[in-house]
C-alpha atoms as an extended CHARMM CRD file, in Angstrom:
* protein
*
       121  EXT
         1         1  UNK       CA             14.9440000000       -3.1340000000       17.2550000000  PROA      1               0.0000000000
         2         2  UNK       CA             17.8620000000       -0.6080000000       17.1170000000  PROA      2               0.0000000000
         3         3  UNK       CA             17.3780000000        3.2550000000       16.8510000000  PROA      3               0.0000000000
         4         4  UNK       CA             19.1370000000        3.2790000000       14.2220000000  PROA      4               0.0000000000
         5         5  UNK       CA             16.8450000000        0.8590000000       12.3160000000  PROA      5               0.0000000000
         6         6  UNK       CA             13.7090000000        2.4810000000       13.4880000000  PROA      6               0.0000000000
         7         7  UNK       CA             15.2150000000        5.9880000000       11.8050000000  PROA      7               0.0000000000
         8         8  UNK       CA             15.9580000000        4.5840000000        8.9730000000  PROA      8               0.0000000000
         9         9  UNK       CA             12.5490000000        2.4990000000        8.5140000000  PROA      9               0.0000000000
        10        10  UNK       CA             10.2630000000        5.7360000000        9.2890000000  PROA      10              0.0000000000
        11        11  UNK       CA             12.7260000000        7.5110000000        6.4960000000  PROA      11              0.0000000000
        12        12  UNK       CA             11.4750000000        4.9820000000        4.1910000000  PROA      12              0.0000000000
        13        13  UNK       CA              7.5900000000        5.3430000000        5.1080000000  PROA      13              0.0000000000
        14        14  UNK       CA              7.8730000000        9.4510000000        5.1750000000  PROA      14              0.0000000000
        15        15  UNK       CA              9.0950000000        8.7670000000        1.6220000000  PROA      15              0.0000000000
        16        16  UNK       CA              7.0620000000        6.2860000000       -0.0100000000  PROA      16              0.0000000000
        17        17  UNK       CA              3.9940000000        8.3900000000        1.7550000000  PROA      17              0.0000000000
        18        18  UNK       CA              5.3370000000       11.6250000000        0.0860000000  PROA      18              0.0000000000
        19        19  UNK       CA              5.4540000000        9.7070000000       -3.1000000000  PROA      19              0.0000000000
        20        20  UNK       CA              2.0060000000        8.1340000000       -2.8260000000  PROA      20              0.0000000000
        21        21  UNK       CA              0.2940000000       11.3900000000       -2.2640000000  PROA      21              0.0000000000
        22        22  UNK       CA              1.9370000000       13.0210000000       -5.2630000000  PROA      22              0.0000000000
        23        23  UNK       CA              0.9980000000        9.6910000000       -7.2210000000  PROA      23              0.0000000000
        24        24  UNK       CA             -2.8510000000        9.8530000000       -6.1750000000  PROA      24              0.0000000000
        25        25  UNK       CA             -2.9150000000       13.7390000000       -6.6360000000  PROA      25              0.0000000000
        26        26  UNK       CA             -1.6160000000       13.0290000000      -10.7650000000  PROA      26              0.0000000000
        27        27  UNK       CA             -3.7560000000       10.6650000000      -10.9580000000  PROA      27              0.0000000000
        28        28  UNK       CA             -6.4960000000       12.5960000000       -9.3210000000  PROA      28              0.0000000000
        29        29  UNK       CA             -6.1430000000       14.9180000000      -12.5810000000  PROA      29              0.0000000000
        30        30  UNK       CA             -5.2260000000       12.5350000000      -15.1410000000  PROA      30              0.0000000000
        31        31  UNK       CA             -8.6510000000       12.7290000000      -16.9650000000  PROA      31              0.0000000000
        32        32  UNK       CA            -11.2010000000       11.4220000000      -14.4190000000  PROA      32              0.0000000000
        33        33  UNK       CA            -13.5650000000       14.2370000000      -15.3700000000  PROA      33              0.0000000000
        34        34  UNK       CA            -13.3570000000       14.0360000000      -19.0300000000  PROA      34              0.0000000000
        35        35  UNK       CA            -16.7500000000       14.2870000000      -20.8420000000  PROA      35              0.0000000000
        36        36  UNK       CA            -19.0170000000       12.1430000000      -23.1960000000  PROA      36              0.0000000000
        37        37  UNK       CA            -19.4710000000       14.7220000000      -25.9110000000  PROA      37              0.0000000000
        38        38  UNK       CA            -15.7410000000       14.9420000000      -26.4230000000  PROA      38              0.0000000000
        39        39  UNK       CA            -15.6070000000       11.7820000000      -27.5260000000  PROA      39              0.0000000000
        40        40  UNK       CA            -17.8240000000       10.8180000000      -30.0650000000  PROA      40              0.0000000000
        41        41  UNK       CA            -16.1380000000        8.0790000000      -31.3620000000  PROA      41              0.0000000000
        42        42  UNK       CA            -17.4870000000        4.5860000000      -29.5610000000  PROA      42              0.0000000000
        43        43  UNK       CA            -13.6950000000        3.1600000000      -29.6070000000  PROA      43              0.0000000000
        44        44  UNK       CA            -12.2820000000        6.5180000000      -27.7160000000  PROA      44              0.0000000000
        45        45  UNK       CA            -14.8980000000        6.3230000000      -25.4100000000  PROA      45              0.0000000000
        46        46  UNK       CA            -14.7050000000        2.6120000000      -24.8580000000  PROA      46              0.0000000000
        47        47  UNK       CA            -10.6770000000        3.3200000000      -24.5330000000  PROA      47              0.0000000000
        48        48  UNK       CA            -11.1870000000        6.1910000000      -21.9600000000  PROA      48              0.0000000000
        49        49  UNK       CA            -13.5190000000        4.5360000000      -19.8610000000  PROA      49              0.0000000000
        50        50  UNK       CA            -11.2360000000        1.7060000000      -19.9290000000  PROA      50              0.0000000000
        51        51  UNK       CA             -8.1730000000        4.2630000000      -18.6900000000  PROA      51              0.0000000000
        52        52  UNK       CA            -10.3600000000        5.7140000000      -16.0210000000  PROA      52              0.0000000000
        53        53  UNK       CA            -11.2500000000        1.7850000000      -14.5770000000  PROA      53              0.0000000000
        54        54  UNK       CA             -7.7030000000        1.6090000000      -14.3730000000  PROA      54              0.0000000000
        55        55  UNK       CA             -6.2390000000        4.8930000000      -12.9470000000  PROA      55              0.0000000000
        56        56  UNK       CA             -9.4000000000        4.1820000000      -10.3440000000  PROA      56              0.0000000000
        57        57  UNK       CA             -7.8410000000        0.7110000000       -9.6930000000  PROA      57              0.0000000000
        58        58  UNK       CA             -4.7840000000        2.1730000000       -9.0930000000  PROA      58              0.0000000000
        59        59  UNK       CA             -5.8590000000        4.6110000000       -6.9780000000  PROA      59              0.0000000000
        60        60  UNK       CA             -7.6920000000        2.2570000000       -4.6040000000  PROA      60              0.0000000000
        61        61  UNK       CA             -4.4130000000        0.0010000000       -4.4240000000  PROA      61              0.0000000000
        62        62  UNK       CA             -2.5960000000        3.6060000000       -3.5630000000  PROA      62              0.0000000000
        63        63  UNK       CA             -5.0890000000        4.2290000000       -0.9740000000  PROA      63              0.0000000000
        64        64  UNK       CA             -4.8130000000        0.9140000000        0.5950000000  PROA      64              0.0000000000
        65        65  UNK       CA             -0.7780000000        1.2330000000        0.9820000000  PROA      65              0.0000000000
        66        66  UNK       CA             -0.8430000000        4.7920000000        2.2600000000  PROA      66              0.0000000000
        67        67  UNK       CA             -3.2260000000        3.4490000000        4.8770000000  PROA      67              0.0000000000
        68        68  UNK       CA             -0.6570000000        1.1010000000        5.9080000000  PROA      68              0.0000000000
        69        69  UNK       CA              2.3430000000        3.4240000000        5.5080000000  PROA      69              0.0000000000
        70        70  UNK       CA              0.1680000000        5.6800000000        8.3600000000  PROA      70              0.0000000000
        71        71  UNK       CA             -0.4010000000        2.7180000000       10.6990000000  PROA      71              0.0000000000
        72        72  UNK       CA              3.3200000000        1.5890000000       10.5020000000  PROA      72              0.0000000000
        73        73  UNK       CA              4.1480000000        5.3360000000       11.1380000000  PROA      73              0.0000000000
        74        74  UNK       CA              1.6440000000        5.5520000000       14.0550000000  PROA      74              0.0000000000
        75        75  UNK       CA              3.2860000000        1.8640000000       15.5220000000  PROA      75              0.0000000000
        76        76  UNK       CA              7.0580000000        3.7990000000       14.8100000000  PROA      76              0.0000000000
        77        77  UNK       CA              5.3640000000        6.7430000000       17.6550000000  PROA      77              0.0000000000
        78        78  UNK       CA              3.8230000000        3.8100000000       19.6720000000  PROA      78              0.0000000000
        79        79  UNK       CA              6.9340000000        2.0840000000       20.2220000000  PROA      79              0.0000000000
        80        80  UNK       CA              5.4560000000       -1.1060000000       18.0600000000  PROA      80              0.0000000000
        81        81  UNK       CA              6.7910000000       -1.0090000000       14.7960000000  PROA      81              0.0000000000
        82        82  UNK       CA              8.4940000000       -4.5080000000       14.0670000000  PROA      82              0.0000000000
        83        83  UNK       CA              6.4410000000       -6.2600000000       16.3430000000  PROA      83              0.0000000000
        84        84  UNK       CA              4.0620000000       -9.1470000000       14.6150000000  PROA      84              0.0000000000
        85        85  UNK       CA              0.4080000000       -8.9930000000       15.3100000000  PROA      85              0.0000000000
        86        86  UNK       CA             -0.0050000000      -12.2590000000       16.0280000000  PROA      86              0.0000000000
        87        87  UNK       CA              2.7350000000      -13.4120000000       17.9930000000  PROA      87              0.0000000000
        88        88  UNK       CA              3.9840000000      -10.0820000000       19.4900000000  PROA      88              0.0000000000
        89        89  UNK       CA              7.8450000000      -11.3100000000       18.5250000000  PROA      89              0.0000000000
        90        90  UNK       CA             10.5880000000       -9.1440000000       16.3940000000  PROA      90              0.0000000000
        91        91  UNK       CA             10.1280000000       -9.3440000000       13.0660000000  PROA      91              0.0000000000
        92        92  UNK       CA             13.2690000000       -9.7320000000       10.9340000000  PROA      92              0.0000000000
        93        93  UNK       CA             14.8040000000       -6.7580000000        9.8920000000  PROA      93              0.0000000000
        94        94  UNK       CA             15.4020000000       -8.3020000000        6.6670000000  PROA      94              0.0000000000
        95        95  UNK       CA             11.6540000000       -8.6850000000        6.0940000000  PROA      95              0.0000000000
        96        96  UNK       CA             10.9220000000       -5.2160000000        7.0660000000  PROA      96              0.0000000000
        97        97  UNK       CA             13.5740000000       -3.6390000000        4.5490000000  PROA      97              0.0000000000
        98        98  UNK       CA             11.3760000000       -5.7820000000        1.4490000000  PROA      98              0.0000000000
        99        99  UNK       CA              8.0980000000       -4.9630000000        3.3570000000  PROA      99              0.0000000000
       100       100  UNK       CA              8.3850000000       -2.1150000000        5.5520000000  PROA      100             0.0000000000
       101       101  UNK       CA              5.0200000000       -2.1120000000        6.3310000000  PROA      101             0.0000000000
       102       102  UNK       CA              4.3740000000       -5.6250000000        7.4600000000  PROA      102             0.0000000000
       103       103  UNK       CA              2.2440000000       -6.4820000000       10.0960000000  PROA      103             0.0000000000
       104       104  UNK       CA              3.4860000000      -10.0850000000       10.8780000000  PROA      104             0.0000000000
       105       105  UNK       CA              6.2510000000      -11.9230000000       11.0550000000  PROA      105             0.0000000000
       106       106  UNK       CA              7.1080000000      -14.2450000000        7.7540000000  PROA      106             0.0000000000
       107       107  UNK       CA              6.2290000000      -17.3230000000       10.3630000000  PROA      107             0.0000000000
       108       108  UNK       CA              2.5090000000      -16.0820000000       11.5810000000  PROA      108             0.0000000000
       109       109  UNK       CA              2.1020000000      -14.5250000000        7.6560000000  PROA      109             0.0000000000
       110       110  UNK       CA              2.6380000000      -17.9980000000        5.9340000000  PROA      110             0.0000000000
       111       111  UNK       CA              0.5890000000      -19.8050000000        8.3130000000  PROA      111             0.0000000000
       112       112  UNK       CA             -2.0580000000      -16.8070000000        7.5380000000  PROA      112             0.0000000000
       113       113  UNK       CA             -1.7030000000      -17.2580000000        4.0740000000  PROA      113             0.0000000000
       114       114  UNK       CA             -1.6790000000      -21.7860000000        4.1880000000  PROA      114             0.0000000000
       115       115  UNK       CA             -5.1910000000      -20.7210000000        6.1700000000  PROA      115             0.0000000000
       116       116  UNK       CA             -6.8500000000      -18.8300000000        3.8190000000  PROA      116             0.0000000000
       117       117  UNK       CA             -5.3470000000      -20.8190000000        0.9140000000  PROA      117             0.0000000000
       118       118  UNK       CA             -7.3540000000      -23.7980000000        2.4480000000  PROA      118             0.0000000000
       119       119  UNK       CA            -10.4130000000      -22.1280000000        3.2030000000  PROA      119             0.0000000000
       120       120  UNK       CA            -10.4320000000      -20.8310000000       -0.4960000000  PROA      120             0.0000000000
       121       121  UNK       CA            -10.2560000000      -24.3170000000       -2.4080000000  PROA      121             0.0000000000
């Protein structure tokens, strides 16, 4: 892969990571700690519990993608980033610019994915 690319791929991770961390901070303080007595109605508390299943849902989906965000990062310092897992070929550019943190290419991934698919049924 070309400089160039790489640059411009570890732009795009620095700034989605920024973004995520600012995300999971707001959502840190959106109202995880707010208390039973403050909401003595049965339908607010039903609603807020409801809220804070989702913001931790969220959260946990955040946490997953900044964990891959930091291992694309630490493959853009190893001198792997773009390189599939599996087969240890390129990966397309194209695929990296909708997915910049994919691990494989779209080949080995849909062959993943056929796998578990058939191991699910």
């Amino acid at each position: 892969m070309k400089k160039r690319d790489i640059d411009r791929f570890k732009k795009i991770l620095d700034e989605r990571r920024k973004e995520l961390v600012q995300t999971a901070d707001l959502t840190r303080e959106a109202g995880l700690g707010v208390e039973q007595a403050d909401l003595p109605d049965e339908v607010d508390l039903a609603a807020t519990e409801a809220d804070q299943s989702m913001n931790l849902r969220l959260r946990d989906r955040e946490l997953v993608l900044l964990k891959k965000i930091d291992k694309a990062i630490q493959k853009i310092e190893l001198g792997t980033y773009g390189v599939c897992e599996r087969c240890e070929e390129e990966i397309d550019v194209k695929r990296l610019e909708a997915r910049p943190v994919a691990e494989m290419c779209i080949r080995c991934k849909e062959e993943l994915e056929r796998v578990e698919r058939g191991y699910a049924e």
